[in-house]
mmCIF file of C-alpha atoms and ligand atoms in Angstrom:
data_model
loop_
_atom_site.group_PDB
_atom_site.id
_atom_site.type_symbol
_atom_site.label_atom_id
_atom_site.label_comp_id
_atom_site.label_asym_id
_atom_site.label_seq_id
_atom_site.Cartn_x
_atom_site.Cartn_y
_atom_site.Cartn_z
ATOM 1 C CA MET D 1 -35.890 25.319 6.921
ATOM 2 C CA PRO D 2 -33.475 27.357 9.023
ATOM 3 C CA LYS D 3 -31.786 30.314 7.417
ATOM 4 C CA TYR D 4 -28.015 30.218 7.166
ATOM 5 C CA ASP D 5 -25.896 33.333 6.879
ATOM 6 C CA ARG D 6 -22.153 33.453 6.306
ATOM 7 C CA ARG D 7 -21.391 33.607 10.025
ATOM 8 C CA THR D 8 -23.472 30.506 10.765
ATOM 9 C CA LEU D 9 -21.837 28.692 7.869
ATOM 10 C CA LEU D 10 -18.358 29.530 9.087
ATOM 11 C CA ALA D 11 -19.206 28.423 12.602
ATOM 12 C CA ALA D 12 -20.724 25.202 11.295
ATOM 13 C CA SER D 13 -17.728 24.631 9.061
ATOM 14 C CA ALA D 14 -15.344 25.119 11.965
ATOM 15 C CA ALA D 15 -17.300 22.529 13.911
ATOM 16 C CA GLY D 16 -17.140 20.177 10.935
ATOM 17 C CA VAL D 17 -20.893 19.816 10.671
ATOM 18 C CA VAL D 18 -21.601 21.602 7.399
ATOM 19 C CA ALA D 19 -22.304 18.408 5.519
ATOM 20 C CA HIS D 20 -25.043 17.479 7.972
ATOM 21 C CA ALA D 21 -26.517 20.952 8.380
ATOM 22 C CA LEU D 22 -26.656 21.669 4.663
ATOM 23 C CA PRO D 23 -27.202 18.506 2.648
ATOM 24 C CA ALA D 24 -27.133 20.540 -0.571
ATOM 25 C CA LEU D 25 -23.385 21.079 -0.152
ATOM 26 C CA ALA D 26 -20.943 18.368 -1.137
ATOM 27 C CA ALA D 27 -19.258 16.605 1.760
ATOM 28 C CA PRO D 28 -16.035 18.391 2.721
ATOM 29 C CA LEU D 29 -12.849 16.897 1.302
ATOM 30 C CA TYR D 30 -10.472 15.059 3.614
ATOM 31 C CA SER D 31 -7.438 17.291 4.275
ATOM 32 C CA PHE D 32 -4.487 17.307 6.628
ATOM 33 C CA ARG D 33 -0.999 18.734 6.925
ATOM 34 C CA HIS D 34 2.103 16.631 6.403
ATOM 35 C CA GLY D 35 5.486 18.325 6.789
ATOM 36 C CA ALA D 36 5.612 21.243 4.369
ATOM 37 C CA PHE D 37 2.565 19.971 2.465
ATOM 38 C CA GLY D 38 -1.135 20.533 2.670
ATOM 39 C CA VAL D 39 -2.693 17.226 1.600
ATOM 40 C CA THR D 40 -6.223 16.900 0.246
ATOM 41 C CA VAL D 41 -7.787 13.718 -1.090
ATOM 42 C CA VAL D 42 -10.300 14.291 -3.886
ATOM 43 C CA SER D 43 -12.550 11.526 -5.180
ATOM 44 C CA ASP D 44 -12.710 10.976 -8.939
ATOM 45 C CA GLY D 45 -15.800 8.787 -8.402
ATOM 46 C CA HIS D 46 -15.404 5.030 -8.630
ATOM 47 C CA LEU D 47 -14.851 2.202 -11.065
ATOM 48 C CA VAL D 48 -17.315 -0.639 -11.527
ATOM 49 C CA LEU D 49 -15.331 -3.837 -11.981
ATOM 50 C CA PRO D 50 -16.064 -7.563 -12.103
ATOM 51 C CA THR D 51 -15.362 -9.170 -8.732
ATOM 52 C CA SER D 52 -13.392 -11.865 -10.555
ATOM 53 C CA PHE D 53 -10.897 -9.106 -11.370
ATOM 54 C CA LEU D 54 -9.621 -9.090 -7.790
ATOM 55 C CA ALA D 55 -7.778 -12.361 -7.436
ATOM 56 C CA PRO D 56 -8.727 -15.069 -9.959
ATOM 57 C CA ASP D 57 -5.890 -17.420 -8.990
ATOM 58 C CA ALA D 58 -6.635 -17.372 -5.240
ATOM 59 C CA PRO D 59 -8.289 -20.366 -3.511
ATOM 60 C CA PRO D 60 -11.999 -19.699 -4.241
ATOM 61 C CA ALA D 61 -13.280 -20.307 -0.675
ATOM 62 C CA GLU D 62 -10.696 -17.974 0.828
ATOM 63 C CA ARG D 63 -11.347 -15.353 -1.822
ATOM 64 C CA GLU D 64 -15.117 -15.488 -1.281
ATOM 65 C CA ALA D 65 -14.692 -15.097 2.487
ATOM 66 C CA MET D 66 -12.500 -12.062 2.019
ATOM 67 C CA LEU D 67 -14.843 -10.438 -0.478
ATOM 68 C CA ARG D 68 -17.778 -11.005 1.865
ATOM 69 C CA ALA D 69 -15.779 -9.352 4.660
ATOM 70 C CA ALA D 70 -15.284 -6.344 2.384
ATOM 71 C CA GLY D 71 -19.024 -6.266 1.568
ATOM 72 C CA GLN D 72 -18.324 -7.245 -2.031
ATOM 73 C CA THR D 73 -20.827 -9.923 -2.897
ATOM 74 C CA GLY D 74 -22.216 -10.390 -6.391
ATOM 75 C CA GLY D 75 -20.513 -10.175 -9.744
ATOM 76 C CA GLN D 76 -19.399 -6.549 -9.557
ATOM 77 C CA TYR D 77 -17.814 -4.226 -7.060
ATOM 78 C CA HIS D 78 -17.067 -0.529 -6.783
ATOM 79 C CA SER D 79 -13.427 0.460 -6.616
ATOM 80 C CA PRO D 80 -12.940 3.975 -5.209
ATOM 81 C CA THR D 81 -10.557 6.347 -7.011
ATOM 82 C CA ASN D 82 -8.737 8.829 -4.742
ATOM 83 C CA VAL D 83 -6.638 11.587 -6.287
ATOM 84 C CA THR D 84 -4.121 13.358 -4.028
ATOM 85 C CA LEU D 85 -3.706 17.141 -4.195
ATOM 86 C CA LEU D 86 -0.679 18.708 -2.493
ATOM 87 C CA SER D 87 -0.190 22.363 -1.737
ATOM 88 C CA THR D 88 3.045 24.113 -0.828
ATOM 89 C CA ALA D 89 3.937 27.784 -0.592
ATOM 90 C CA ASN D 90 4.676 27.812 -4.334
ATOM 91 C CA ASP D 91 2.825 24.926 -5.931
ATOM 92 C CA LEU D 92 -0.448 23.111 -6.282
ATOM 93 C CA ILE D 93 0.491 19.547 -7.230
ATOM 94 C CA LEU D 94 -1.803 16.732 -8.367
ATOM 95 C CA ILE D 95 -0.804 13.096 -8.122
ATOM 96 C CA ASP D 96 -2.707 11.533 -11.073
ATOM 97 C CA MET D 97 -5.652 13.106 -12.914
ATOM 98 C CA GLY D 98 -8.465 10.564 -12.727
ATOM 99 C CA SER D 99 -10.363 8.977 -15.615
ATOM 100 C CA GLY D 100 -11.742 11.927 -17.560
ATOM 101 C CA ASP D 101 -14.990 11.410 -19.457
ATOM 102 C CA ARG D 102 -14.088 8.506 -21.749
ATOM 103 C CA PHE D 103 -13.568 5.592 -19.362
ATOM 104 C CA MET D 104 -16.576 4.873 -17.113
ATOM 105 C CA PRO D 105 -19.652 6.998 -16.350
ATOM 106 C CA SER D 106 -19.122 6.455 -12.603
ATOM 107 C CA ALA D 107 -15.640 8.035 -12.756
ATOM 108 C CA GLY D 108 -14.155 11.290 -14.058
ATOM 109 C CA LYS D 109 -15.600 13.462 -11.266
ATOM 110 C CA LEU D 110 -12.284 15.018 -10.199
ATOM 111 C CA TRP D 111 -12.690 18.461 -11.786
ATOM 112 C CA GLU D 112 -16.269 18.805 -10.640
ATOM 113 C CA ASN D 113 -15.327 17.799 -7.078
ATOM 114 C CA LEU D 114 -12.328 20.154 -7.030
ATOM 115 C CA LYS D 115 -14.474 23.028 -8.229
ATOM 116 C CA THR D 116 -17.148 22.349 -5.627
ATOM 117 C CA ALA D 117 -14.410 22.437 -2.969
ATOM 118 C CA GLY D 118 -13.217 25.822 -4.219
ATOM 119 C CA PHE D 119 -10.066 24.752 -6.098
ATOM 120 C CA ASP D 120 -9.326 26.259 -9.519
ATOM 121 C CA LYS D 121 -7.763 23.690 -11.869
ATOM 122 C CA ALA D 122 -6.017 26.536 -13.734
ATOM 123 C CA LYS D 123 -3.887 27.021 -10.614
ATOM 124 C CA ILE D 124 -2.464 23.500 -10.689
ATOM 125 C CA SER D 125 1.250 23.964 -11.372
ATOM 126 C CA LYS D 126 2.530 20.379 -11.418
ATOM 127 C CA VAL D 127 1.106 16.925 -12.099
ATOM 128 C CA VAL D 128 2.931 13.687 -11.287
ATOM 129 C CA PHE D 129 1.579 10.429 -12.729
ATOM 130 C CA THR D 130 1.980 7.112 -10.920
ATOM 131 C CA HIS D 131 1.280 5.186 -14.139
ATOM 132 C CA GLY D 132 -0.531 5.232 -17.463
ATOM 133 C CA HIS D 133 -3.754 3.338 -16.746
ATOM 134 C CA PRO D 134 -7.003 5.102 -17.746
ATOM 135 C CA ASP D 135 -8.225 5.838 -14.207
ATOM 136 C CA HIS D 136 -4.975 7.738 -13.464
ATOM 137 C CA LEU D 137 -4.091 9.363 -16.787
ATOM 138 C CA TRP D 138 -7.100 9.906 -19.003
ATOM 139 C CA GLY D 139 -8.331 12.936 -17.035
ATOM 140 C CA ALA D 140 -5.397 14.897 -18.494
ATOM 141 C CA VAL D 141 -7.382 15.952 -21.566
ATOM 142 C CA ASP D 142 -10.884 17.209 -22.267
ATOM 143 C CA GLU D 143 -13.250 16.032 -25.016
ATOM 144 C CA LEU D 144 -11.200 17.990 -27.587
ATOM 145 C CA ASP D 145 -7.968 16.306 -26.462
ATOM 146 C CA GLU D 146 -6.763 19.556 -24.956
ATOM 147 C CA VAL D 147 -4.876 19.556 -21.671
ATOM 148 C CA VAL D 148 -7.243 20.365 -18.811
ATOM 149 C CA THR D 149 -4.712 22.254 -16.653
ATOM 150 C CA PRO D 150 -3.436 25.164 -18.786
ATOM 151 C CA ASP D 151 -0.293 25.960 -16.794
ATOM 152 C CA ALA D 152 0.799 22.638 -15.321
ATOM 153 C CA ALA D 153 4.146 20.935 -15.854
ATOM 154 C CA PHE D 154 3.936 17.127 -16.055
ATOM 155 C CA TYR D 155 6.182 14.421 -14.620
ATOM 156 C CA VAL D 156 6.100 10.873 -15.982
ATOM 157 C CA ALA D 157 8.419 7.960 -15.185
ATOM 158 C CA ALA D 158 10.616 7.394 -18.232
ATOM 159 C CA ALA D 159 10.075 3.609 -18.011
ATOM 160 C CA GLU D 160 6.292 4.109 -18.077
ATOM 161 C CA TRP D 161 6.393 6.514 -21.020
ATOM 162 C CA ASP D 162 8.641 4.099 -22.920
ATOM 163 C CA PHE D 163 6.368 1.133 -22.192
ATOM 164 C CA TRP D 164 3.158 2.744 -23.486
ATOM 165 C CA SER D 165 4.996 4.187 -26.485
ATOM 166 C CA SER D 166 6.582 0.863 -27.462
ATOM 167 C CA GLU D 167 5.369 -2.158 -29.404
ATOM 168 C CA ASN D 168 5.456 -4.120 -26.142
ATOM 169 C CA ALA D 169 2.417 -2.221 -24.883
ATOM 170 C CA THR D 170 -0.071 -4.153 -26.981
ATOM 171 C CA ARG D 171 1.827 -7.421 -26.647
ATOM 172 C CA GLY D 172 1.556 -7.469 -22.855
ATOM 173 C CA LEU D 173 -2.151 -6.601 -22.645
ATOM 174 C CA PRO D 174 -5.234 -8.749 -23.151
ATOM 175 C CA ALA D 175 -7.033 -7.815 -26.398
ATOM 176 C CA GLU D 176 -9.986 -6.254 -24.559
ATOM 177 C CA ARG D 177 -7.621 -3.709 -23.084
ATOM 178 C CA ALA D 178 -6.003 -2.581 -26.332
ATOM 179 C CA GLY D 179 -7.938 0.670 -25.853
ATOM 180 C CA PHE D 180 -5.704 1.382 -22.843
ATOM 181 C CA VAL D 181 -2.752 1.802 -25.209
ATOM 182 C CA THR D 182 -4.630 4.133 -27.550
ATOM 183 C CA GLY D 183 -5.769 6.202 -24.559
ATOM 184 C CA ALA D 184 -2.330 6.391 -22.965
ATOM 185 C CA ARG D 185 -0.787 7.505 -26.252
ATOM 186 C CA ARG D 186 -3.535 10.108 -26.798
ATOM 187 C CA ASN D 187 -2.949 11.654 -23.347
ATOM 188 C CA TYR D 188 0.837 11.460 -23.568
ATOM 189 C CA ALA D 189 0.734 13.173 -26.978
ATOM 190 C CA ALA D 190 -1.270 16.062 -25.481
ATOM 191 C CA ILE D 191 1.225 16.684 -22.641
ATOM 192 C CA LYS D 192 4.374 15.917 -24.648
ATOM 193 C CA GLY D 193 5.649 19.501 -24.876
ATOM 194 C CA ARG D 194 5.388 19.988 -21.119
ATOM 195 C CA VAL D 195 6.600 16.680 -19.734
ATOM 196 C CA THR D 196 9.735 15.921 -17.727
ATOM 197 C CA MET D 197 10.839 12.287 -17.571
ATOM 198 C CA VAL D 198 11.653 11.099 -14.056
ATOM 199 C CA LYS D 199 13.024 8.027 -12.268
ATOM 200 C CA GLY D 200 13.240 6.678 -8.740
ATOM 201 C CA GLY D 201 14.998 9.076 -6.348
ATOM 202 C CA ASP D 202 14.240 12.220 -8.350
ATOM 203 C CA GLU D 203 12.968 15.139 -6.299
ATOM 204 C CA ILE D 204 10.126 17.087 -7.932
ATOM 205 C CA VAL D 205 9.900 19.800 -5.280
ATOM 206 C CA SER D 206 11.682 19.908 -1.935
ATOM 207 C CA GLY D 207 10.449 16.914 0.109
ATOM 208 C CA LEU D 208 8.626 15.141 -2.755
ATOM 209 C CA ARG D 209 10.456 12.186 -4.302
ATOM 210 C CA ILE D 210 9.732 9.533 -6.891
ATOM 211 C CA LEU D 211 9.854 5.928 -5.615
ATOM 212 C CA ASP D 212 10.229 3.096 -8.143
ATOM 213 C CA THR D 213 7.445 0.538 -7.612
ATOM 214 C CA PRO D 214 7.304 -1.502 -10.845
ATOM 215 C CA GLY D 215 4.987 -4.432 -11.516
ATOM 216 C CA HIS D 216 1.443 -3.090 -11.608
ATOM 217 C CA THR D 217 2.773 -1.479 -14.781
ATOM 218 C CA GLN D 218 6.322 -1.601 -16.142
ATOM 219 C CA GLY D 219 7.183 1.916 -14.950
ATOM 220 C CA HIS D 220 4.804 2.357 -12.023
ATOM 221 C CA VAL D 221 6.032 4.822 -9.394
ATOM 222 C CA ALA D 222 4.820 5.907 -5.970
ATOM 223 C CA ILE D 223 5.409 9.311 -4.393
ATOM 224 C CA GLU D 224 7.251 9.839 -1.096
ATOM 225 C CA LEU D 225 6.680 12.927 1.025
ATOM 226 C CA ALA D 226 9.203 13.913 3.677
ATOM 227 C CA GLY D 227 8.030 14.917 7.131
ATOM 228 C CA GLY D 228 7.219 13.030 10.339
ATOM 229 C CA ASP D 229 7.347 9.267 9.753
ATOM 230 C CA GLY D 230 6.872 9.852 6.041
ATOM 231 C CA LEU D 231 3.934 9.522 3.704
ATOM 232 C CA ILE D 232 3.664 7.451 0.547
ATOM 233 C CA VAL D 233 1.108 8.044 -2.183
ATOM 234 C CA GLY D 234 1.024 4.453 -3.319
ATOM 235 C CA GLY D 235 -0.785 4.543 -6.653
ATOM 236 C CA ASP D 236 -1.850 0.992 -7.523
ATOM 237 C CA VAL D 237 0.693 -1.043 -5.578
ATOM 238 C CA LEU D 238 -2.077 -1.811 -3.037
ATOM 239 C CA THR D 239 -5.499 -1.803 -4.678
ATOM 240 C CA HIS D 240 -7.797 -3.576 -2.201
ATOM 241 C CA GLN D 241 -8.234 -2.801 1.477
ATOM 242 C CA LEU D 242 -8.176 -6.474 2.544
ATOM 243 C CA ILE D 243 -6.689 -8.593 -0.248
ATOM 244 C CA SER D 244 -3.604 -6.465 -0.974
ATOM 245 C CA PHE D 245 -2.654 -6.501 2.727
ATOM 246 C CA GLN D 246 -3.634 -10.013 3.871
ATOM 247 C CA HIS D 247 -2.622 -11.711 0.617
ATOM 248 C CA PRO D 248 -0.030 -9.572 -1.153
ATOM 249 C CA GLU D 249 0.905 -12.728 -3.101
ATOM 250 C CA TRP D 250 -2.494 -12.961 -4.851
ATOM 251 C CA ARG D 251 -2.218 -11.732 -8.403
ATOM 252 C CA PRO D 252 -4.873 -9.363 -9.762
ATOM 253 C CA PRO D 253 -4.947 -9.439 -13.583
ATOM 254 C CA ALA D 254 -4.598 -5.631 -13.627
ATOM 255 C CA ASP D 255 -0.924 -6.106 -12.704
ATOM 256 C CA HIS D 256 1.061 -6.142 -15.962
ATOM 257 C CA VAL D 257 4.092 -7.975 -14.536
ATOM 258 C CA ALA D 258 2.417 -10.094 -11.868
ATOM 259 C CA ASP D 259 5.446 -11.563 -10.061
ATOM 260 C CA GLN D 260 7.244 -8.233 -9.969
ATOM 261 C CA ALA D 261 4.055 -6.624 -8.621
ATOM 262 C CA VAL D 262 3.977 -9.162 -5.768
ATOM 263 C CA THR D 263 7.614 -8.420 -4.891
ATOM 264 C CA THR D 264 6.983 -4.662 -4.978
ATOM 265 C CA ARG D 265 3.804 -5.028 -2.880
ATOM 266 C CA ARG D 266 5.632 -7.012 -0.172
ATOM 267 C CA LYS D 267 8.527 -4.561 -0.145
ATOM 268 C CA LEU D 268 6.278 -1.518 0.198
ATOM 269 C CA LEU D 269 4.155 -3.186 2.917
ATOM 270 C CA ASP D 270 7.274 -4.083 4.889
ATOM 271 C CA ARG D 271 8.584 -0.560 4.612
ATOM 272 C CA LEU D 272 5.260 1.063 5.569
ATOM 273 C CA ALA D 273 4.887 -1.202 8.607
ATOM 274 C CA THR D 274 8.507 -0.676 9.698
ATOM 275 C CA ASP D 275 8.580 3.096 9.225
ATOM 276 C CA ARG D 276 4.957 3.649 10.362
ATOM 277 C CA SER D 277 4.581 5.976 7.399
ATOM 278 C CA LYS D 278 1.178 7.096 6.234
ATOM 279 C CA LEU D 279 -0.207 5.603 3.046
ATOM 280 C CA ILE D 280 -2.674 7.108 0.601
ATOM 281 C CA GLY D 281 -4.166 4.310 -1.505
ATOM 282 C CA PHE D 282 -5.756 5.306 -4.800
ATOM 283 C CA HIS D 283 -8.297 2.444 -4.714
ATOM 284 C CA LEU D 284 -8.842 2.117 -0.961
ATOM 285 C CA PRO D 285 -12.121 3.350 0.574
ATOM 286 C CA TYR D 286 -12.168 7.187 0.610
ATOM 287 C CA PRO D 287 -10.010 8.919 1.646
ATOM 288 C CA GLY D 288 -7.701 5.880 1.563
ATOM 289 C CA VAL D 289 -5.406 7.379 4.217
ATOM 290 C CA GLY D 290 -4.003 5.094 6.893
ATOM 291 C CA THR D 291 -1.070 3.131 8.212
ATOM 292 C CA VAL D 292 0.022 -0.477 7.792
ATOM 293 C CA GLU D 293 0.384 -2.960 10.638
ATOM 294 C CA ARG D 294 1.812 -6.470 10.692
ATOM 295 C CA LYS D 295 -0.795 -9.145 11.358
ATOM 296 C CA ASP D 296 -0.705 -12.967 11.308
ATOM 297 C CA GLY D 297 2.334 -13.173 9.048
ATOM 298 C CA ALA D 298 0.887 -10.580 6.690
ATOM 299 C CA TYR D 299 -0.450 -7.029 7.034
ATOM 300 C CA ARG D 300 -3.491 -4.963 7.890
ATOM 301 C CA PHE D 301 -4.563 -1.532 6.621
ATOM 302 C CA ALA D 302 -5.509 0.723 9.544
ATOM 303 C CA PRO D 303 -7.501 3.632 8.102
ATOM 304 C CA ILE D 304 -6.976 6.976 9.819
ATOM 305 C CA ALA D 305 -10.229 8.448 8.579
HETATM 306 ZN ZN1 ZN Y 1 -5.931 2.335 -10.791
#
């Protein structure tokens, strides 16, 4: 076993080989600069979901072929969960907070992974939520229902807050997902005193804007970053690396307002392909960073990493 001192570590780190040289260390997080922002993608682990969840109304033969191409045979598949962390001169900003410890044992790893990478969650100054589903929101509180980031201000789309707070929340959801409503309300209650309601077009910090992308949930938003050809943190508009791009018209049951979700998906794909903006996809294979190309009358995700 070779001995590593600080100098060797730094040299190895600079060469990007730390993960291979020292298997005991976690793999480095994927980071890059975009305009005024440092961008880091942090995994919250993954979800284990039934494969049937992907596109139940699609032609079965076509669906099976696509799942096989994505390596997703069998009754279940793993859906990655990628949280985006932005740094500016003044702020450390999280887009979504992962699942926390009450959703699935395979998820809720965000805080552990941030800590391993040397980030202090107490330094997070702002959190913007794309929507109120468990894998994006429930990491806001700990096991005592206390907010995990002591000094952060929170930003939630007004339409999303209103949906989860209203009677319509339970009406629109299948019975087995009634717990989603309880969880959303529990997390919203914890952040209530520190939340600012936002809508499409609002700027949170210079160069970071809210983009209305309804359908997956009633008030779902994406995040636009200025700089270069642009970058969009897409939340759950595009949730599968093949299906969402080749068949944006297929309707995953996770979309609350299915037809609106299809319209939003097509609109975002068209914009990403036209502008050549970068996309960060919450459920695309880590780090979920890439661009979108037109292909055969539909689209293709071209991962950058
Ligand atoms: Zn999600």
